[in-house]
Amino acid sequence: MSEHAPAASAPIHSPVEMDGRIAEIEAQRSMAQNRCIVLAGRNAELLDLLKIHRAEVERLTTLLNDGPEAVAEAAMPVAPLAAQ
């Protein structure tokens, strides 16, 4: 076998087969991109909810620590700020 001869196991594809495969791969890429867009939207929504949750935890912690019980027991806060 010469160095320049094609390998016997390499299949030869027609232009129609190659075009079909390219279209198939492009469709897969498009579906993957759409899935990424959906996931990015979900992640953004989850991050917004997390920010809201953290703000609410901070508000409630402040309320607990600054309430009448916290004033009476200033040495031992109900919920320390570091607990977030």
C-alpha positions as a printed Julia matrix, in Angstrom:
84×3 Matrix{Float64}:
   0.0    0.0    0.0
   1.41   3.4   -0.9
   1.58   6.36   1.47
  -0.83   8.44  -0.59
  -3.58   5.84  -1.04
  -6.78   6.41   1.0
  -7.36   4.06   3.87
  -9.53   1.1    2.89
 -11.82   1.54   5.91
 -12.62   5.22   5.24
 -16.13   5.43   3.78
 -16.75   7.72   0.85
 -19.8    9.94   1.31
 -21.74  11.62  -1.45
 -22.39  15.36  -1.35
 -26.07  14.64  -0.59
 -25.08  12.52   2.44
 -22.69  15.22   3.65
 -25.35  17.92   3.23
 -27.81  15.76   5.17
 -25.32  15.24   7.98
 -24.51  18.95   8.09
 -28.23  19.78   8.34
 -28.61  17.21  11.14
 -25.68  18.68  13.09
 -26.99  22.23  12.58
 -30.4   21.16  13.92
 -28.72  19.59  16.97
 -26.73  22.79  17.52
 -29.89  24.88  17.28
 -31.66  22.68  19.85
 -28.65  22.91  22.17
 -28.57  26.71  21.86
 -32.3   26.92  22.64
 -31.79  24.69  25.67
 -28.94  26.95  26.85
 -31.19  30.0   26.52
 -33.89  28.29  28.62
 -31.36  27.25  31.27
 -29.84  30.74  31.39
 -33.3   32.19  31.96
 -33.99  29.72  34.76
 -30.65  30.47  36.38
 -31.33  34.22  36.23
 -34.72  33.66  37.83
 -33.18  31.51  40.58
 -30.53  34.14  41.27
 -33.23  36.81  41.59
 -35.17  34.61  44.0
 -32.0   33.97  46.01
 -31.35  37.73  46.29
 -34.93  38.25  47.47
 -34.57  35.42  49.99
 -31.29  36.8   51.34
 -32.81  40.26  51.73
 -35.78  38.76  53.59
 -33.49  36.73  55.87
 -31.48  39.86  56.61
 -34.67  41.82  57.33
 -36.02  39.13  59.67
 -32.66  38.72  61.4
 -32.52  42.46  62.02
 -36.09  42.39  63.29
 -35.29  39.53  65.67
 -32.08  41.13  66.92
 -33.57  44.61  67.34
 -36.84  43.46  68.9
 -37.77  43.86  72.61
 -36.29  40.46  73.51
 -32.95  41.34  71.91
 -32.77  44.57  73.91
 -33.35  42.66  77.16
 -30.73  40.05  76.25
 -28.22  42.16  74.36
 -25.39  39.74  75.15
 -27.09  36.88  73.27
 -28.84  37.83  69.98
 -31.63  35.51  68.77
 -30.2   35.19  65.25
 -26.67  36.49  64.69
 -26.03  38.4   61.48
 -23.25  35.96  60.56
 -25.83  33.14  60.31
 -26.71  34.21  56.78
